[in-house]
């Protein structure tokens, strides 16, 4: 009886977590570690132009040209070959507590106008919430690579499935 109740509570918690993950990806990592913020291009073009920003500029890349924002110098990259394959994930090294925040990735939508490529607008691809934990700064080990806790592209259970599971929890109690 009590265990069934616990199962139901766990289920509710999982469902809430899943619903939250659906809207925004959450990534947490320790200070000084390396984190990969996931991103996949919607449109693979010849030279994709992508941008990552919080409330300030973080990183931009178009072909070989890239830009690293203030405070991110030498720590951020979207490797060129990776981007060429449609993967616009941001690699952020040596995390600091100040790096926490919501990171948004954008792809420039371009069109040809009078035989010149004109950047039309930035289209949002992904929104990733990064939290940085500073408790383990005393550890000096091999740098950790953090795996994102959620992936927006995965198919999460349909709300109906959740309702049915909850219902079955109470029925078989
Ligand atoms: C990481 O950042 C700290 C300052 O936040 C700096 O002292 C240290 O040298 C950096 N480590 C690497 C490997 O860049």
Coordinates of C-alpha atoms and ligand atoms in Angstrom, one line a residue:
X1 CA 0.0 0.0 0.0
X2 CA 2.6 2.5 1.1
X3 CA 5.0 1.3 -1.6
X4 CA 2.4 1.8 -4.3
X5 CA 1.8 5.3 -3.0
X6 CA 5.6 5.9 -3.2
X7 CA 5.6 4.6 -6.8
X8 CA 2.8 7.1 -7.7
X9 CA 4.7 10.0 -6.1
X10 CA 7.9 9.0 -8.0
X11 CA 5.8 8.9 -11.2
X12 CA 4.4 12.3 -10.6
X13 CA 7.9 13.7 -10.0
X14 CA 9.3 12.0 -13.1
X15 CA 6.4 13.4 -15.2
X16 CA 6.9 17.0 -13.9
X17 CA 10.6 16.7 -14.6
X18 CA 9.9 15.5 -18.1
X19 CA 7.5 18.3 -18.8
X20 CA 10.1 20.8 -17.5
X21 CA 12.8 19.2 -19.7
X22 CA 10.5 19.5 -22.7
X23 CA 10.5 23.3 -22.6
X24 CA 14.2 23.9 -21.8
X25 CA 17.2 21.7 -21.6
X26 CA 18.9 21.8 -18.2
X27 CA 22.6 21.1 -17.9
X28 CA 24.5 21.2 -14.6
X29 CA 28.3 20.9 -14.1
X30 CA 31.0 21.7 -11.7
X31 CA 33.3 24.7 -11.7
X32 CA 36.4 24.2 -13.9
X33 CA 34.9 21.3 -15.8
X34 CA 34.0 21.2 -19.5
X35 CA 30.4 21.2 -20.6
X36 CA 28.7 20.6 -24.0
X37 CA 25.5 22.5 -24.6
X38 CA 23.5 20.6 -27.1
X39 CA 22.4 22.0 -30.4
X40 CA 21.5 20.6 -33.8
X41 CA 21.1 22.8 -36.9
X42 CA 17.6 23.0 -38.3
X43 CA 18.8 23.7 -41.8
X44 CA 22.2 22.5 -42.9
X45 CA 23.6 25.1 -45.4
X46 CA 27.0 25.4 -47.1
X47 CA 28.4 27.7 -44.4
X48 CA 26.0 27.8 -41.5
X49 CA 26.2 31.0 -39.4
X50 CA 25.5 30.3 -35.8
X51 CA 25.5 32.3 -32.6
X52 CA 25.3 31.5 -28.9
X53 CA 24.3 34.1 -26.4
X54 CA 23.0 34.7 -22.9
X55 CA 22.1 38.3 -22.2
X56 CA 25.5 38.9 -23.7
X57 CA 27.4 37.5 -26.7
X58 CA 29.1 34.2 -26.1
X59 CA 30.2 32.8 -29.5
X60 CA 29.6 33.1 -33.2
X61 CA 30.9 31.1 -36.1
X62 CA 30.6 31.3 -39.8
X63 CA 33.0 29.0 -41.7
X64 CA 36.5 29.5 -40.4
X65 CA 35.6 32.9 -38.8
X66 CA 34.6 32.8 -35.2
X67 CA 34.1 35.2 -32.4
X68 CA 34.4 34.6 -28.7
X69 CA 32.6 37.0 -26.3
X70 CA 33.9 39.0 -23.4
X71 CA 34.9 36.6 -20.6
X72 CA 34.7 33.6 -22.8
X73 CA 38.0 34.1 -24.6
X74 CA 39.8 30.7 -25.1
X75 CA 37.1 28.8 -23.4
X76 CA 34.3 28.5 -26.0
X77 CA 34.0 26.8 -29.4
X78 CA 31.7 25.2 -31.9
X79 CA 34.3 23.1 -33.8
X80 CA 34.1 23.9 -37.5
X81 CA 34.0 20.3 -38.7
X82 CA 31.3 19.5 -36.2
X83 CA 29.2 22.5 -37.4
X84 CA 29.7 21.4 -41.0
X85 CA 27.9 18.2 -40.0
X86 CA 25.0 20.1 -38.5
X87 CA 26.1 19.9 -34.9
X88 CA 26.2 23.4 -33.4
X89 CA 26.8 22.2 -29.8
X90 CA 28.8 24.7 -27.7
X91 CA 31.9 23.4 -25.9
X92 CA 32.5 25.5 -22.9
X93 CA 35.7 24.9 -20.9
X94 CA 37.0 25.7 -17.5
X95 CA 33.5 26.7 -16.2
X96 CA 33.3 29.5 -13.7
X97 CA 30.3 30.3 -11.3
X98 CA 29.6 33.3 -13.4
X99 CA 28.9 31.1 -16.5
X100 CA 25.5 30.0 -15.2
X101 CA 22.5 31.2 -17.1
X102 CA 20.3 30.5 -20.1
X103 CA 22.2 29.9 -23.3
X104 CA 20.4 30.3 -26.6
X105 CA 21.6 29.2 -29.9
X106 CA 20.6 30.9 -33.1
X107 CA 21.1 30.2 -36.8
X108 CA 21.2 33.0 -39.3
X109 CA 18.6 32.7 -42.0
X110 CA 20.0 34.0 -45.2
X111 CA 18.8 34.7 -48.7
X112 CA 20.3 35.8 -51.9
X113 CA 19.6 39.4 -52.8
X114 CA 21.1 41.0 -55.9
X115 CA 23.6 38.1 -56.1
X116 CA 24.8 38.9 -52.6
X117 CA 24.0 36.8 -49.5
X118 CA 22.0 38.8 -47.1
X119 CA 21.5 37.8 -43.5
X120 CA 17.8 38.0 -42.8
X121 CA 17.3 37.2 -39.2
X122 CA 18.4 35.0 -36.3
X123 CA 16.3 32.0 -35.8
X124 CA 16.3 30.4 -32.3
X125 CA 17.4 26.8 -32.2
X126 CA 17.8 25.8 -28.6
X127 CA 17.6 27.2 -25.1
X128 CA 19.8 25.5 -22.5
X129 CA 19.9 26.4 -18.8
X130 CA 23.4 25.9 -17.4
X131 CA 23.9 25.7 -13.7
X132 CA 27.4 25.6 -12.2
X133 CA 28.1 23.9 -8.9
X134 CA 31.2 25.3 -7.1
X135 CA 31.3 22.8 -4.2
X136 CA 33.9 20.5 -5.6
X137 CA 36.6 23.0 -6.6
X138 CA 39.1 21.3 -4.3
X139 CA 39.1 18.2 -6.4
X140 CA 42.0 18.0 -8.9
X141 CA 41.2 15.2 -11.2
X142 CA 40.8 14.6 -14.9
X143 CA 38.4 17.3 -16.2
X144 CA 34.8 16.1 -16.2
X145 CA 32.7 16.1 -19.3
X146 CA 29.1 16.7 -18.4
X147 CA 26.3 14.9 -20.2
X148 CA 23.2 17.0 -20.7
X149 CA 20.4 16.0 -18.4
X150 CA 17.7 16.4 -21.1
X151 CA 17.5 16.4 -24.8
X152 CA 14.7 18.3 -26.5
X153 CA 14.8 16.1 -29.5
X154 CA 13.9 12.9 -27.6
X155 CA 10.3 11.8 -27.6
X156 CA 9.0 12.2 -24.1
X157 CA 5.9 10.3 -22.9
X158 CA 2.7 11.8 -24.1
X159 CA 0.6 13.5 -21.3
X160 CA -2.1 10.8 -21.9
X161 CA 0.5 8.1 -21.1
X162 CA 1.2 9.8 -17.9
X163 CA -2.4 10.1 -16.9
X164 CA -2.9 6.4 -17.7
X165 CA 0.1 5.4 -15.6
X166 CA -1.1 7.4 -12.7
X167 CA -4.6 5.9 -13.1
X168 CA -3.2 2.4 -13.1
X169 CA -1.2 3.3 -10.0
X170 CA -4.3 4.1 -8.1
X171 CA -6.3 1.2 -9.6
X172 CA -3.8 -1.5 -8.6
X173 CA -3.1 -0.1 -5.2
Ligands
LIG1 C1 40.7 28.2 -15.5 O1 40.3 29.4 -15.0 C2 41.0 29.9 -13.9 C3 40.4 31.2 -13.4 O2 39.0 31.1 -13.4 C4 42.5 30.0 -14.2 O3 43.2 30.4 -13.1 C5 43.0 28.7 -14.8 O4 44.3 28.9 -15.2 C6 42.1 28.2 -15.9 N1 42.6 26.9 -16.3 C7 42.8 26.6 -17.6 C8 43.2 25.2 -17.8 O5 42.6 27.4 -18.5

